[in-house]
Coordinates of N, CA, C and O in Angstrom, one line a residue:
M299 N -120.6 51.5 45.8 CA -119.7 52.2 44.6 C -120.0 51.1 43.7 O -120.3 49.8 43.7
S300 N -120.3 51.7 42.4 CA -120.6 50.6 41.2 C -119.3 50.1 40.7 O -118.2 50.7 40.6
D301 N -119.2 49.0 40.1 CA -118.0 48.4 39.1 C -118.0 49.2 38.3 O -118.4 49.7 37.3
P302 N -116.7 49.8 38.1 CA -116.1 50.4 36.7 C -116.1 50.0 35.5 O -116.2 50.6 34.5
S303 N -116.1 48.9 35.6 CA -116.2 47.9 34.1 C -117.3 47.1 34.0 O -116.9 45.8 34.0
P304 N -118.3 47.2 34.5 CA -119.5 46.3 34.4 C -119.7 45.5 33.0 O -119.3 46.2 32.0
A305 N -120.2 44.5 33.1 CA -120.4 43.7 32.0 C -121.5 44.7 30.7 O -122.3 45.1 31.3
I306 N -121.2 44.8 29.7 CA -121.7 45.1 28.5 C -122.9 44.5 28.1 O -122.7 43.4 27.6
T307 N -123.9 45.0 28.3 CA -125.1 44.2 27.8 C -126.0 44.8 26.5 O -126.7 44.1 25.8
C308 N -125.2 46.1 26.3 CA -126.0 46.7 25.0 C -125.0 45.9 23.8 O -123.8 46.2 23.8
N309 N -125.7 45.5 22.6 CA -124.7 44.9 21.9 C -124.3 46.1 20.9 O -123.1 46.1 20.3
C310 N -125.1 47.2 20.8 CA -124.5 48.3 20.0 C -123.2 49.2 20.6 O -122.6 49.2 20.0
L311 N -123.2 49.2 22.1 CA -122.3 49.8 22.8 C -121.1 48.9 22.7 O -119.9 49.4 22.6
A312 N -121.3 47.5 22.6 CA -120.0 46.7 22.9 C -119.3 46.7 21.6 O -118.4 46.9 21.5
I313 N -120.4 46.7 20.4 CA -119.6 46.8 19.1 C -119.0 48.3 18.7 O -117.7 47.9 18.2
R314 N -119.5 49.3 19.3 CA -119.0 50.6 18.9 C -117.6 50.8 19.7 O -116.6 51.0 19.4
Q315 N -117.4 50.2 21.2 CA -116.2 50.2 21.8 C -115.4 49.3 21.2 O -114.0 49.9 21.0
A316 N -115.6 48.2 20.8 CA -114.8 47.1 20.0 C -113.9 47.9 18.9 O -112.8 47.9 18.7
A317 N -114.8 48.4 18.1 CA -114.5 49.0 16.8 C -113.6 50.3 17.3 O -112.6 50.6 16.3
R318 N -113.6 51.3 18.2 CA -112.9 52.2 18.5 C -111.7 51.7 18.7 O -110.7 52.4 18.8
H319 N -111.6 50.6 19.7 CA -110.4 50.1 20.1 C -109.5 49.7 18.9 O -108.3 50.1 18.7
V320 N -110.0 48.8 18.3 CA -109.3 48.4 16.8 C -109.1 49.4 15.9 O -107.8 49.6 15.4
T321 N -109.9 50.3 15.8 CA -109.3 51.5 15.0 C -108.0 52.3 15.5 O -107.4 52.6 14.9
Q322 N -108.2 52.5 16.8 CA -107.1 53.0 17.3 C -105.8 52.6 17.2 O -104.8 52.8 16.8
L323 N -105.6 51.1 17.3 CA -104.6 50.3 17.0 C -104.3 50.2 15.4 O -103.0 50.6 15.2
Y324 N -105.1 50.4 14.7 CA -104.6 50.6 13.1 C -104.4 51.9 12.8 O -103.2 52.0 12.0
D325 N -104.8 53.0 13.5 CA -104.5 54.1 13.3 C -103.0 54.2 13.5 O -102.4 55.1 13.2
Q326 N -102.6 53.9 15.0 CA -101.3 54.0 15.4 C -100.2 53.3 14.4 O -99.3 54.0 14.0
H327 N -100.8 52.1 13.8 CA -99.7 51.5 12.9 C -99.8 52.3 11.5 O -98.6 52.6 10.8
L328 N -100.8 52.9 11.0 CA -100.8 53.7 10.0 C -100.3 55.1 10.2 O -100.0 55.9 9.0
A329 N -100.0 55.8 11.1 CA -99.7 57.0 11.5 C -98.0 57.1 10.8 O -98.2 58.4 10.0
P330 N -97.4 56.4 10.5 CA -96.1 56.9 10.0 C -96.3 57.3 8.4 O -95.4 57.8 7.7
A331 N -97.3 56.5 7.9 CA -97.8 56.8 6.2 C -98.6 58.2 6.3 O -99.1 58.6 5.5
G332 N -98.7 58.9 7.4 CA -99.5 60.1 7.3 C -101.2 59.9 7.1 O -101.7 60.5 6.7
L333 N -101.6 58.5 7.5 CA -102.8 58.2 7.2 C -103.9 57.3 8.6 O -103.1 57.1 9.1
R334 N -105.0 57.5 8.5 CA -105.9 57.2 9.3 C -106.7 55.8 8.7 O -106.6 55.7 7.5
T335 N -107.1 55.1 9.5 CA -107.5 53.9 8.7 C -108.9 54.1 8.1 O -108.8 53.6 7.0
T336 N -109.5 55.1 8.4 CA -110.7 55.7 7.5 C -110.4 55.9 6.0 O -110.8 55.7 5.0
Q337 N -109.2 56.7 6.0 CA -108.3 57.1 5.0 C -107.9 56.2 3.9 O -107.9 56.1 2.8
Y338 N -107.4 55.5 5.0 CA -106.7 54.1 4.1 C -107.5 53.3 3.6 O -107.6 52.9 2.2
S339 N -108.9 52.9 3.9 CA -109.9 52.6 3.2 C -110.4 53.2 2.1 O -110.8 52.6 1.3
V340 N -110.6 54.3 2.0 CA -111.1 55.3 0.9 C -110.0 55.2 0.0 O -110.3 54.8 -1.0
L341 N -108.5 55.0 0.3 CA -107.9 54.9 -1.0 C -107.7 53.8 -1.4 O -107.5 53.4 -2.5
F342 N -107.8 52.5 -0.5 CA -107.8 51.2 -1.1 C -109.1 51.0 -1.8 O -108.9 50.4 -3.1
R343 N -110.1 51.5 -1.5 CA -111.6 51.2 -2.2 C -111.3 51.9 -3.7 O -111.8 51.5 -4.6
L344 N -110.8 53.2 -3.7 CA -110.8 53.9 -4.9 C -109.7 53.5 -5.6 O -110.0 53.3 -7.3
D345 N -108.5 52.5 -5.5 CA -107.7 52.3 -6.1 C -108.3 50.6 -6.6 O -107.9 50.2 -7.9
R346 N -109.1 49.9 -6.0 CA -109.6 48.8 -6.5 C -110.8 49.0 -7.2 O -111.2 48.1 -8.4
M347 N -111.5 49.8 -7.2 CA -112.8 50.3 -7.9 C -112.8 51.1 -8.9 O -113.4 51.4 -9.8
G348 N -111.9 52.1 -8.9 CA -111.4 53.2 -9.7 C -112.5 54.1 -9.4 O -112.9 54.4 -8.4
S349 N -113.1 55.0 -10.5 CA -113.7 56.3 -10.0 C -115.0 55.6 -9.4 O -115.7 54.9 -10.1
L350 N -115.6 56.5 -8.4 CA -116.7 56.2 -7.7 C -117.5 57.8 -7.5 O -116.8 58.5 -7.0
A351 N -118.6 57.6 -7.6 CA -119.7 58.5 -7.0 C -119.4 58.9 -5.4 O -119.3 57.6 -5.0
I352 N -119.6 59.9 -5.0 CA -119.2 60.1 -3.5 C -120.4 59.2 -2.8 O -119.7 58.6 -2.0
H353 N -121.6 59.2 -3.4 CA -122.6 58.7 -2.4 C -122.2 57.3 -2.4 O -122.5 56.5 -1.7
E354 N -121.9 56.8 -3.7 CA -121.5 55.4 -4.2 C -120.4 54.9 -2.9 O -120.6 53.7 -2.2
L355 N -119.3 55.6 -2.9 CA -118.0 55.6 -1.7 C -118.8 55.4 -0.6 O -118.6 54.4 0.2
A356 N -119.5 56.4 -0.1 CA -120.1 56.5 1.2 C -120.7 55.2 1.2 O -120.8 54.6 2.8
T357 N -121.8 54.6 0.7 CA -122.5 53.6 1.0 C -121.7 52.2 0.8 O -121.8 51.4 1.7
R358 N -120.7 52.3 -0.3 CA -119.7 50.9 0.0 C -118.9 50.9 1.2 O -118.7 49.9 1.7
L359 N -118.3 52.1 1.9 CA -117.8 52.1 3.1 C -118.8 51.9 4.3 O -118.1 52.1 5.4
V360 N -120.0 52.1 4.1 CA -121.0 52.3 5.2 C -120.5 53.6 6.2 O -120.2 53.5 7.1
M361 N -120.8 54.6 5.5 CA -120.2 55.6 6.0 C -121.3 56.7 5.4 O -121.8 56.8 4.5
D362 N -121.6 57.9 6.4 CA -122.5 59.0 6.0 C -121.5 59.8 5.2 O -120.3 59.8 5.6
R363 N -122.1 60.8 4.4 CA -121.5 61.6 3.5 C -120.7 62.7 4.3 O -119.6 62.9 4.0
T364 N -121.3 63.0 5.4 CA -120.3 64.1 6.4 C -119.2 63.5 6.9 O -118.0 64.2 6.6
T365 N -119.2 62.2 7.3 CA -117.9 61.8 7.8 C -117.0 61.2 6.9 O -116.0 61.5 6.8
L366 N -117.7 60.8 5.6 CA -116.6 60.7 4.5 C -116.2 62.1 4.0 O -114.9 61.9 3.6
G367 N -116.9 63.1 4.2 CA -116.2 64.4 3.7 C -115.1 64.7 4.4 O -113.9 65.2 4.1
R368 N -115.2 64.6 6.0 CA -114.2 64.8 6.9 C -112.7 63.8 6.4 O -111.8 64.2 6.8
A369 N -112.9 62.7 6.2 CA -112.0 61.9 5.7 C -111.6 62.2 4.3 O -110.1 62.2 4.1
L370 N -112.1 62.8 3.4 CA -111.5 63.2 2.1 C -110.9 64.3 2.3 O -110.3 64.8 1.4
R371 N -111.5 65.5 2.8 CA -110.5 66.8 3.0 C -109.0 66.7 2.8 O -108.4 67.3 2.0
P372 N -108.4 66.2 3.9 CA -107.0 66.0 3.9 C -106.5 65.2 2.8 O -105.3 65.5 2.2
L373 N -107.2 64.2 2.2 CA -106.8 63.6 1.1 C -106.9 64.2 -0.2 O -105.7 64.1 -1.1
Y374 N -107.7 65.3 -0.2 CA -107.9 65.7 -1.6 C -106.7 66.9 -1.6 O -106.3 67.2 -2.5
R375 N -106.8 67.7 -0.3 CA -105.4 68.8 -0.2 C -104.1 68.1 -0.2 O -103.5 68.7 -0.9
A376 N -103.9 66.7 0.2 CA -102.5 66.2 -0.3 C -102.5 65.7 -1.8 O -101.2 65.3 -2.2
G377 N -103.3 66.0 -2.4 CA -103.2 65.6 -3.7 C -103.4 64.0 -4.1 O -102.8 63.4 -5.1
L378 N -104.1 63.2 -2.9 CA -104.2 61.7 -3.0 C -105.4 61.3 -3.6 O -105.5 60.2 -4.1
V379 N -106.0 62.2 -3.8 CA -107.6 62.0 -4.6 C -108.1 63.3 -5.1 O -107.4 64.1 -4.8
A380 N -108.6 62.8 -6.3 CA -109.1 63.9 -7.3 C -110.6 63.8 -7.1 O -111.4 62.9 -6.9
I381 N -111.3 65.1 -7.3 CA -112.8 65.2 -7.3 C -113.1 65.9 -8.4 O -112.7 66.8 -8.9
G382 N -114.2 65.1 -9.4 CA -114.4 65.6 -10.4 C -115.9 65.5 -10.8 O -116.8 65.0 -9.9
P383 N -116.4 65.8 -12.2 CA -117.9 65.6 -12.4 C -118.1 63.8 -12.3 O -117.3 63.2 -12.5
G384 N -119.4 63.6 -11.9 CA -119.8 62.6 -11.7 C -120.5 62.1 -13.3 O -120.2 62.7 -14.2
G385 N -121.4 60.9 -13.1 CA -122.2 60.6 -14.3 C -123.0 61.5 -14.7 O -123.8 61.3 -16.1
D386 N -123.5 62.3 -13.9 CA -124.5 63.4 -14.3 C -124.2 64.4 -13.6 O -123.4 64.6 -12.9
G387 N -124.9 65.7 -14.0 CA -124.4 66.9 -13.6 C -124.7 67.2 -12.3 O -124.4 68.2 -11.2
R388 N -125.4 66.4 -11.4 CA -125.8 66.6 -10.1 C -124.7 65.8 -9.3 O -124.7 66.1 -8.1
T389 N -123.8 64.8 -9.7 CA -123.1 64.2 -8.8 C -121.4 64.5 -8.6 O -121.1 65.1 -10.0
R390 N -120.7 64.3 -7.7 CA -119.4 64.4 -8.1 C -118.6 62.9 -8.0 O -119.2 62.1 -7.2
A391 N -117.6 62.8 -8.8 CA -116.9 61.4 -8.6 C -115.4 61.4 -8.0 O -114.9 62.6 -8.1
L392 N -114.9 60.6 -7.3 CA -113.7 60.9 -6.8 C -112.7 59.6 -7.5 O -113.4 58.4 -7.8
C393 N -111.5 59.7 -7.6 CA -110.7 59.1 -8.0 C -109.0 59.2 -7.4 O -109.0 60.2 -6.7
G394 N -108.6 58.1 -7.3 CA -107.3 58.2 -6.7 C -106.5 58.6 -7.4 O -106.6 58.7 -8.8
T395 N -105.3 59.2 -7.2 CA -104.2 60.0 -8.1 C -103.2 59.2 -7.8 O -102.8 58.1 -7.0
P396 N -101.9 59.4 -8.8 CA -100.8 58.4 -8.8 C -99.9 58.7 -7.2 O -99.6 57.9 -6.7
A397 N -100.2 60.0 -6.6 CA -99.7 60.1 -5.4 C -100.6 59.3 -4.3 O -99.8 59.0 -3.5
G398 N -101.8 59.0 -4.6 CA -102.6 58.5 -3.7 C -102.1 57.0 -3.6 O -102.1 56.4 -2.8
R399 N -102.0 56.4 -4.9 CA -101.6 54.8 -5.2 C -100.2 54.8 -4.2 O -100.0 53.7 -3.7
Q400 N -99.2 55.5 -4.6 CA -98.1 55.6 -3.9 C -98.2 55.7 -2.3 O -97.5 54.8 -1.7
R401 N -99.2 56.7 -1.8 CA -99.2 56.5 -0.2 C -99.6 55.2 0.1 O -99.5 54.8 1.6
L402 N -100.7 54.7 -0.8 CA -101.5 53.4 -0.1 C -100.4 52.4 -0.2 O -100.2 51.7 0.6
E403 N -99.5 52.3 -1.3 CA -98.2 51.2 -1.5 C -97.3 51.6 -0.1 O -97.0 50.5 0.2
E404 N -97.1 52.7 0.1 CA -96.3 52.8 1.4 C -96.9 52.4 2.9 O -96.4 52.0 3.6
A405 N -98.4 52.8 2.8 CA -99.2 52.4 4.0 C -99.4 50.8 3.8 O -99.6 50.3 5.2
A406 N -99.4 50.2 2.8 CA -99.6 48.8 3.0 C -99.1 48.0 4.0 O -99.5 46.8 4.7
P407 N -97.7 47.9 3.9 CA -96.8 47.3 4.9 C -97.5 47.5 6.6 O -97.4 46.7 7.2
L408 N -97.5 48.8 6.8 CA -98.0 49.4 8.1 C -99.2 48.5 8.3 O -99.4 48.2 9.7
W409 N -100.4 48.4 7.4 CA -101.7 48.0 7.5 C -101.2 46.3 8.1 O -102.0 46.0 8.7
R410 N -100.3 45.8 7.1 CA -100.4 44.2 7.4 C -99.5 44.3 8.9 O -99.8 43.1 9.7
E411 N -98.8 45.2 9.4 CA -98.2 45.1 10.7 C -99.5 45.0 11.6 O -99.5 44.4 12.9
A412 N -100.6 45.9 11.5 CA -101.8 46.3 12.1 C -102.4 44.9 12.4 O -102.6 44.2 13.3
Q413 N -102.7 44.3 11.2 CA -103.3 42.8 11.0 C -102.4 41.8 12.0 O -103.2 41.2 12.5
R414 N -101.3 42.1 11.8 CA -100.4 40.9 12.6 C -100.5 41.3 14.1 O -100.7 40.4 14.8
A415 N -100.4 42.5 14.4 CA -100.5 42.9 15.9 C -101.9 42.6 16.3 O -102.1 41.8 17.6
F416 N -103.0 42.8 15.8 CA -104.1 42.2 16.1 C -104.3 40.7 16.3 O -104.9 40.3 17.3
E417 N -103.9 39.9 15.3 CA -103.9 38.8 15.3 C -103.1 38.2 16.3 O -103.4 37.1 17.0
A418 N -102.1 38.6 16.6 CA -101.2 38.3 17.8 C -102.0 38.4 19.4 O -101.6 37.7 19.9
G419 N -102.6 39.2 19.2 CA -103.1 39.6 20.5 C -104.6 38.8 20.6 O -104.8 38.5 21.7
Y420 N -105.2 38.7 19.6 CA -106.6 37.9 19.5 C -106.7 37.0 19.1 O -107.3 36.0 19.6
G421 N -105.7 36.5 18.4 CA -105.6 34.9 17.7 C -106.1 34.8 16.3 O -107.0 35.5 15.9
A422 N -105.1 34.5 15.6 CA -105.5 34.4 14.0 C -106.7 33.6 13.8 O -107.4 34.2 12.8
S423 N -107.0 32.5 14.2 CA -108.4 31.8 13.9 C -109.5 32.5 14.6 O -110.5 32.6 13.8
E424 N -109.1 33.1 15.7 CA -110.2 33.7 16.1 C -110.4 35.2 15.4 O -111.9 35.4 15.3
A425 N -109.4 35.6 14.9 CA -109.6 36.8 14.1 C -110.5 36.4 13.0 O -111.4 37.1 12.4
A426 N -110.3 35.2 12.1 CA -111.0 34.8 11.1 C -112.6 34.5 11.5 O -113.3 34.6 10.5
D427 N -112.7 33.9 12.7 CA -113.8 33.5 13.0 C -114.7 35.1 13.2 O -115.7 35.1 13.4
L428 N -114.1 35.8 13.6 CA -114.6 37.3 14.1 C -115.1 38.0 12.7 O -116.1 38.2 12.9
R429 N -114.1 37.7 11.7 CA -114.6 38.3 10.6 C -115.6 37.7 10.0 O -116.8 38.5 9.4
A430 N -115.9 36.3 9.9 CA -117.1 35.8 9.5 C -118.3 36.0 10.4 O -119.5 36.3 9.9
A431 N -118.4 36.0 11.6 CA -119.5 36.6 12.6 C -119.9 38.1 12.0 O -121.1 38.3 12.0
L432 N -118.8 38.9 12.0 CA -119.2 40.1 11.6 C -119.7 40.5 10.1 O -120.6 41.3 10.2
A433 N -119.3 39.6 9.2 CA -119.9 39.6 8.0 C -121.4 38.8 7.9 O -122.6 39.6 7.6
R434 N -121.8 38.0 8.9 CA -123.1 37.5 9.4 C -123.9 38.7 9.8 O -125.0 38.9 9.5
L435 N -123.2 39.3 11.0 CA -124.0 40.5 11.5 C -124.3 41.6 10.5 O -125.5 41.9 10.6
V436 N -123.6 42.0 9.8 CA -123.8 43.1 8.7 C -124.8 42.4 7.6 O -125.8 43.1 7.3
A437 N -124.9 41.4 7.0 CA -125.8 40.5 6.3 C -127.3 40.9 7.1 O -128.4 41.2 6.3
T438 N -127.1 40.5 8.5 CA -128.4 40.3 9.0 C -129.0 41.7 9.2 O -130.2 41.9 8.9
V439 N -128.2 42.9 9.7 CA -128.5 44.3 10.0 C -129.0 44.6 8.7 O -130.1 45.4 8.7
A440 N -128.2 44.6 7.8 CA -128.5 45.0 6.2 C -129.7 44.7 5.7 O -130.5 45.3 5.1
S441 N -130.0 43.6 5.8 CA -131.3 42.9 5.2 C -132.6 43.4 6.3 O -133.9 43.0 5.7
G442 N -132.5 44.1 7.1 CA -133.5 44.7 7.9 C -134.0 43.6 8.9 O -135.0 43.7 9.9

């Protein structure tokens, strides 16, 4: 019989599993605000950057457009984001709405709780080291 939890030797699998666990932690904390982690990231980015073309937001969030579309639908239906014409006739642009900003403000303390919970379990300095290592990883992979 094989070990049910063998050491993970695939870098991609290890990163994806960790990301799913961390996402679940943040989703649990954001649930009272009616948001998932991905949706919080969309609202946060739009709040900070203003109007963005859909493809530009997808690029900045490192998401494919289909995944972004799934995250946007409930935000749009709830009136938290608006979709309008982009810079040219072929693109669509997104922007946060006043209701989206309010929801983001309601969710921010919940996000901070998730941050604290993660750091309480993992360690604050270890979390800072992890963010630095992940930034290096992104730069390495993004540069090819």
